[in-house]
Short mmCIF file of C-alpha atoms and ligand atoms in Angstrom, two decimals:
data_model
loop_
_atom_site.label_atom_id
_atom_site.label_comp_id
_atom_site.label_asym_id
_atom_site.label_seq_id
_atom_site.Cartn_x
_atom_site.Cartn_y
_atom_site.Cartn_z
CA MET W 2 0.00 0.00 0.00
CA LYS W 3 1.22 3.52 -0.85
CA TYR W 4 0.81 5.92 2.06
CA VAL W 5 0.90 9.68 2.52
CA VAL W 6 1.49 11.07 6.00
CA ILE W 7 -0.36 14.29 6.78
CA LYS W 8 0.70 16.18 9.87
CA CYS W 9 -2.04 18.50 11.17
CA GLY W 10 -0.65 21.24 13.38
CA GLY W 11 -2.48 22.35 16.49
CA SER W 12 -1.93 25.92 15.25
CA VAL W 13 -4.42 25.45 12.44
CA PHE W 14 -6.53 22.53 13.56
CA GLU W 15 -9.53 24.51 14.86
CA ARG W 16 -9.67 26.49 11.61
CA LEU W 17 -9.44 23.65 9.08
CA PRO W 18 -12.54 23.64 6.87
CA GLN W 19 -14.63 20.47 6.61
CA SER W 20 -13.55 20.38 2.92
CA PHE W 21 -10.04 19.51 4.16
CA TYR W 22 -11.33 16.29 5.73
CA GLN W 23 -13.42 15.63 2.63
CA THR W 24 -10.27 15.86 0.48
CA ILE W 25 -8.58 13.28 2.70
CA VAL W 26 -11.53 10.88 2.54
CA ASP W 27 -11.79 11.37 -1.25
CA LEU W 28 -8.06 10.68 -1.57
CA LYS W 29 -8.43 7.39 0.25
CA ASN W 30 -11.42 6.46 -1.89
CA THR W 31 -9.44 6.96 -5.12
CA GLY W 32 -7.15 4.20 -3.87
CA ASN W 33 -3.87 5.73 -5.10
CA TYR W 34 -2.64 6.81 -1.68
CA HIS W 35 -3.81 5.79 1.77
CA PRO W 36 -3.73 8.80 4.13
CA ILE W 37 -2.36 8.63 7.66
CA ILE W 38 -2.89 11.62 9.93
CA VAL W 39 -0.49 12.56 12.71
CA HIS W 40 -1.76 15.51 14.71
CA GLY W 41 -0.39 18.02 17.18
CA GLY W 42 -2.24 20.19 19.66
CA GLY W 43 0.39 22.45 21.21
CA PRO W 44 -1.94 25.47 21.68
CA LEU W 45 -4.61 23.35 23.45
CA ILE W 46 -1.97 21.85 25.78
CA SER W 47 -0.69 25.34 26.60
CA GLN W 48 -4.21 26.60 27.21
CA LEU W 49 -5.06 23.72 29.57
CA LEU W 50 -1.76 24.13 31.42
CA ASP W 51 -2.41 27.84 31.70
CA GLN W 52 -5.83 27.16 33.24
CA ALA W 53 -4.12 24.86 35.75
CA GLY W 54 -1.64 27.62 36.57
CA VAL W 55 1.34 25.84 34.95
CA LYS W 56 3.58 27.96 32.73
CA SER W 57 4.62 26.41 29.38
CA GLN W 58 8.32 26.37 28.69
CA PHE W 59 9.91 25.51 25.33
CA VAL W 60 13.48 24.80 24.30
CA ASN W 61 14.01 25.01 20.52
CA GLY W 62 10.30 24.41 19.96
CA LEU W 63 10.07 21.41 22.35
CA ARG W 64 7.93 21.61 25.49
CA VAL W 65 9.68 20.93 28.77
CA THR W 66 7.56 18.03 30.05
CA THR W 67 7.15 17.02 33.69
CA ASP W 68 4.92 14.14 34.79
CA GLU W 69 2.20 16.69 35.60
CA VAL W 70 2.49 18.16 32.08
CA LEU W 71 2.29 14.62 30.61
CA ASP W 72 -1.17 14.15 32.16
CA VAL W 73 -2.40 17.22 30.31
CA VAL W 74 -0.62 16.27 27.06
CA GLU W 75 -2.21 12.83 27.11
CA MET W 76 -5.67 14.22 27.83
CA ALA W 77 -5.47 16.96 25.17
CA LEU W 78 -3.88 14.93 22.39
CA SER W 79 -5.17 11.36 22.79
CA GLY W 80 -8.53 12.52 24.09
CA SER W 81 -9.88 15.74 22.74
CA MET W 82 -7.87 16.36 19.54
CA ASN W 83 -7.66 12.78 18.36
CA LYS W 84 -11.35 12.06 18.68
CA LYS W 85 -12.33 15.37 17.06
CA ILE W 86 -10.36 14.45 13.95
CA VAL W 87 -11.95 10.98 13.89
CA ARG W 88 -15.37 12.64 14.04
CA PHE W 89 -14.56 15.17 11.29
CA LEU W 90 -13.43 12.35 9.00
CA ALA W 91 -16.60 10.40 9.82
CA LYS W 92 -18.67 13.48 8.95
CA ALA W 93 -16.91 13.49 5.57
CA GLY W 94 -18.04 9.91 5.03
CA GLY W 95 -14.78 8.26 6.05
CA LYS W 96 -13.89 5.69 8.67
CA ALA W 97 -11.02 6.60 10.96
CA VAL W 98 -9.31 4.89 13.87
CA GLY W 99 -7.72 7.16 16.44
CA ILE W 100 -4.77 5.77 18.35
CA SER W 101 -1.81 7.21 20.21
CA GLY W 102 1.75 6.09 19.66
CA VAL W 103 1.39 4.06 22.86
CA ASP W 104 -1.31 1.79 21.38
CA GLY W 105 -0.10 -1.45 19.86
CA ASN W 106 3.48 -0.31 20.62
CA LEU W 107 3.17 1.91 17.56
CA LEU W 108 5.87 4.36 18.66
CA THR W 109 8.76 3.39 20.93
CA ALA W 110 10.66 6.33 22.38
CA VAL W 111 13.97 7.16 23.97
CA PRO W 112 14.63 10.44 25.81
CA ALA W 113 15.18 13.29 23.33
CA ASP W 114 17.61 14.99 25.68
CA PRO W 115 19.74 12.60 27.74
CA SER W 116 20.77 15.49 30.03
CA GLY W 117 17.18 15.43 31.31
CA LYS W 118 16.58 19.18 30.87
CA LEU W 119 13.51 18.56 28.68
CA GLY W 120 11.98 16.04 31.09
CA PHE W 121 9.81 13.36 29.49
CA VAL W 122 10.27 14.50 25.91
CA GLY W 123 10.99 11.58 23.66
CA LYS W 124 12.27 10.95 20.19
CA VAL W 125 10.99 8.00 18.21
CA ALA W 126 13.31 4.99 18.20
CA ASN W 127 10.98 2.55 16.45
CA VAL W 128 7.69 2.53 14.53
CA GLN W 129 5.68 -0.68 14.45
CA THR W 130 3.95 -0.33 11.11
CA SER W 131 1.89 -3.54 11.42
CA MET W 132 -0.75 -1.62 13.39
CA LEU W 133 -1.05 0.95 10.60
CA ASN W 134 -1.33 -1.74 7.92
CA LEU W 135 -4.03 -3.42 9.97
CA ILE W 136 -6.10 -0.23 10.17
CA ALA W 137 -5.53 0.63 6.50
CA ASN W 138 -6.45 -2.91 5.42
CA ASP W 139 -9.77 -2.36 7.17
CA ASP W 140 -10.24 0.65 4.85
CA ALA W 141 -9.85 3.07 7.77
CA ILE W 142 -7.67 6.16 8.13
CA PRO W 143 -5.22 5.97 11.05
CA VAL W 144 -5.21 9.14 13.18
CA ILE W 145 -2.18 9.22 15.46
CA SER W 146 -1.52 11.35 18.54
CA PRO W 147 2.19 11.82 19.30
CA LEU W 148 2.66 9.98 22.56
CA ALA W 149 5.02 7.06 22.98
CA MET W 150 6.49 4.80 25.62
CA ASP W 151 9.73 2.96 26.22
CA GLU W 152 10.09 -0.74 27.03
CA THR W 153 9.46 -0.05 30.75
CA GLY W 154 6.11 1.61 30.01
CA GLN W 155 7.40 5.11 30.75
CA ARG W 156 5.39 7.54 28.62
CA TYR W 157 6.91 10.36 26.57
CA ASN W 158 5.66 13.52 24.91
CA ILE W 159 6.79 13.55 21.27
CA ASN W 160 6.75 16.65 19.11
CA ALA W 161 4.11 15.94 16.47
CA ASP W 162 6.38 16.92 13.57
CA MET W 163 8.99 14.42 14.77
CA ALA W 164 6.34 11.72 15.20
CA ALA W 165 5.01 12.38 11.68
CA SER W 166 8.45 12.18 10.08
CA ALA W 167 9.24 8.95 11.96
CA VAL W 168 6.02 7.38 10.65
CA ALA W 169 6.73 8.60 7.10
CA GLU W 170 10.29 7.25 7.30
CA ALA W 171 9.10 3.84 8.46
CA LEU W 172 6.65 3.63 5.55
CA GLY W 173 8.69 5.42 2.87
CA ALA W 174 5.68 7.72 2.51
CA LYS W 175 5.54 11.30 1.29
CA LEU W 176 4.94 13.81 4.02
CA CYS W 177 2.89 17.00 4.18
CA PHE W 178 2.98 19.40 7.13
CA ILE W 179 -0.27 21.37 7.42
CA SER W 180 0.31 24.54 9.42
CA ASP W 181 -1.01 28.09 9.88
CA ILE W 182 1.43 29.80 7.50
CA PRO W 183 1.62 29.96 3.68
CA GLY W 184 5.03 28.26 3.87
CA ILE W 185 8.39 29.23 5.32
CA TYR W 186 8.82 32.95 4.80
CA GLU W 187 11.17 35.81 5.44
CA GLU W 188 9.78 39.22 6.32
CA ILE W 189 11.29 41.93 4.14
CA ASP W 190 10.06 45.55 4.60
CA GLY W 191 6.98 44.24 6.42
CA GLU W 192 6.14 41.86 3.58
CA LYS W 193 6.23 38.09 3.89
CA LYS W 194 8.25 36.49 1.11
CA VAL W 195 7.52 32.76 0.95
CA PHE W 196 10.31 30.42 -0.10
CA HIS W 197 8.83 27.91 -2.55
CA GLN W 198 11.82 25.61 -2.13
CA LEU W 199 14.51 25.44 0.53
CA ASN W 200 17.41 23.06 0.75
CA GLU W 201 19.31 21.84 3.79
CA TYR W 202 21.98 24.54 3.48
CA ASP W 203 19.39 27.34 3.23
CA ILE W 204 17.53 25.99 6.24
CA ASN W 205 20.63 25.91 8.42
CA GLN W 206 21.39 29.50 7.38
CA LEU W 207 17.83 30.63 8.14
CA ILE W 208 17.96 28.99 11.59
CA LYS W 209 21.28 30.77 12.31
CA GLU W 210 19.75 34.08 11.18
CA GLU W 211 16.70 33.37 13.38
CA VAL W 212 14.39 33.73 10.36
CA ILE W 213 13.31 30.19 11.23
CA PHE W 214 12.50 29.93 14.93
CA GLY W 215 10.23 28.30 17.53
CA GLY W 216 7.90 25.53 16.30
CA MET W 217 9.33 25.79 12.78
CA ILE W 218 12.66 24.37 14.01
CA PRO W 219 11.42 20.83 14.81
CA LYS W 220 9.38 20.97 11.59
CA VAL W 221 12.34 21.63 9.28
CA GLU W 222 14.61 19.31 11.23
CA SER W 223 12.02 16.54 10.95
CA ALA W 224 11.62 17.25 7.24
CA LEU W 225 15.36 16.94 6.64
CA SER W 226 15.62 13.79 8.73
CA ALA W 227 12.80 12.26 6.68
CA LEU W 228 14.40 13.16 3.34
CA ASN W 229 17.74 11.78 4.50
CA LYS W 230 16.07 8.45 5.16
CA ASN W 231 13.30 6.95 3.13
CA VAL W 232 10.90 9.79 2.35
CA PRO W 233 10.54 10.94 -1.29
CA GLU W 234 8.86 14.34 -0.77
CA VAL W 235 8.20 16.81 2.05
CA SER W 236 6.31 20.12 1.93
CA ILE W 237 4.93 22.61 4.44
CA VAL W 238 1.54 23.93 3.30
CA ASN W 239 -1.19 26.26 4.49
CA GLY W 240 -4.15 24.62 6.21
CA MET W 241 -6.23 27.75 5.69
CA ASP W 242 -6.03 27.38 1.91
CA PRO W 243 -8.64 24.72 1.10
CA SER W 244 -6.88 23.64 -2.09
CA ALA W 245 -3.31 23.52 -0.73
CA PHE W 246 -3.24 19.88 0.32
CA LEU W 247 -4.84 18.76 -2.95
CA SER W 248 -2.23 20.79 -4.89
CA PHE W 249 0.51 19.02 -2.90
CA MET W 250 -0.97 15.64 -3.85
CA GLN W 251 -1.14 16.73 -7.49
CA GLY W 252 2.56 17.61 -7.44
CA LYS W 253 1.94 21.33 -7.91
CA GLU W 254 4.19 23.98 -6.36
CA VAL W 255 2.54 24.94 -3.07
CA GLY W 256 3.85 26.20 0.27
CA THR W 257 7.52 25.37 0.84
CA ARG W 258 9.05 22.19 -0.49
CA ILE W 259 12.04 20.99 1.53
CA LEU W 260 14.93 19.48 -0.36
CA LEU W 261 18.29 17.99 0.45
CA GLU W 262 21.37 20.10 -0.25
CA LYS W 263 22.35 18.13 -3.33
CA GLU W 264 18.90 18.49 -4.89
CA MET W 265 18.80 22.15 -5.91
CA PRO W 266 20.64 25.44 -6.18
CA TYR W 267 20.49 27.58 -3.08
CA ALA W 268 17.63 30.06 -2.52
CA LYS W 269 19.75 32.27 -0.26
N1 LIG D 7 10.43 31.50 8.83
C1 LIG D 7 9.23 31.13 9.26
N2 LIG D 7 8.21 31.06 8.37
C2 LIG D 7 6.97 30.72 8.80
N3 LIG D 7 6.65 30.43 10.10
C3 LIG D 7 7.63 30.47 11.02
C4 LIG D 7 8.97 30.79 10.63
N4 LIG D 7 9.74 30.73 11.74
C5 LIG D 7 8.95 30.40 12.75
N5 LIG D 7 7.68 30.23 12.35
C6 LIG D 7 6.58 29.90 13.25
O1 LIG D 7 6.27 28.53 13.12
C7 LIG D 7 4.87 28.39 13.38
C8 LIG D 7 4.41 27.04 12.90
O2 LIG D 7 4.94 26.05 13.75
P1 LIG D 7 4.06 25.51 14.98
O3 LIG D 7 3.63 26.64 15.85
O4 LIG D 7 4.78 24.40 15.62
O5 LIG D 7 2.78 25.06 14.21
P2 LIG D 7 2.02 23.69 14.05
O6 LIG D 7 1.16 23.59 15.27
O7 LIG D 7 1.25 23.93 12.81
O8 LIG D 7 3.02 22.61 13.93
C9 LIG D 7 4.27 29.59 12.67
O9 LIG D 7 3.00 29.93 13.16
C10 LIG D 7 5.29 30.68 12.94
O10 LIG D 7 5.00 31.40 14.10
C1 LIG D 8 7.70 17.66 22.95
C2 LIG D 8 6.66 18.60 22.44
O1 LIG D 8 6.92 19.78 22.28
N1 LIG D 8 5.45 18.07 22.19
C3 LIG D 8 4.34 18.83 21.70
C4 LIG D 8 3.27 17.88 21.23
C5 LIG D 8 2.16 18.57 20.48
C6 LIG D 8 2.65 19.21 19.19
O2 LIG D 8 3.72 18.99 18.68
O3 LIG D 8 1.69 20.06 18.67
P1 LIG D 8 1.88 21.05 17.44
O4 LIG D 8 2.08 20.25 16.22
O5 LIG D 8 0.59 21.78 17.46
O6 LIG D 8 3.05 21.96 17.71
C7 LIG D 8 3.77 19.76 22.81
O7 LIG D 8 3.79 19.37 23.97
O8 LIG D 8 3.30 20.86 22.47
#
């Protein structure tokens, strides 16, 4: 089966039109690609933590995660967000199965930062794809929340971009990041100039220049990791543009396509 991994950012999730879910269900029904959704939910986690009087702290776009924070992450991602997406897909006439990375040992994690400064933030060490094949073979769309555990059962909070790229790598699937921006841009004289293509060298420059910052850092790093492994194509596209994801699937230029250094001349 040929898969496409679609990462839905928490930044844009609440604003995605129903037509977005319809496009995903239609895509599955054509039979060319089977969609897999990996979702985030950073803003909801921050909001719930805020209500509980806990301040969110990020290091290079990754949330410092205590055991107390993990309770909220699990509730927001595997509960609220995951089931909402399942319902939206059902409304579009599709069948979806929502699972977290913990279910069926889908995602095995190791600590992302061995120094311990990030707490229970994990990076994916293994993806058990049999669970995904099982769901897809039942004609259902897997919807994955980015939690994982290690072999002792310790749970970890995984950045959703990193979880999505790990899943895409394991399946050799193309990968589309749906976010709240038209692509990666640079602001020049108050105007946002979107880069249609960026290679590894450009990205490292833009991170150094702090043009790329915050949540965009794990996104581009995940994109490059994916391309360096098994993934044929990665783009970052605008969730607010109802036709953007379809354009990505049709191979049209949309958002920002990430490329390896050897693949293109530099944009910068
Ligand atoms: N150069 C850049 N171009 C576009 N967005 C950027 C850039 N650098 C940082 N960002 C930030 O990255 C955010 C998207 O990442 P993130 O907040 O993690 O979203 P998501 O929840 O969609 O994964 C944008 O809303 C923007 O604030
Ligand atoms: C370790 C880490 O940072 N985990 C993320 C998981 C959710 C996520 O990545 O959501 P977005 O895609 O909306 O950013 C977090 O706690 O916010």
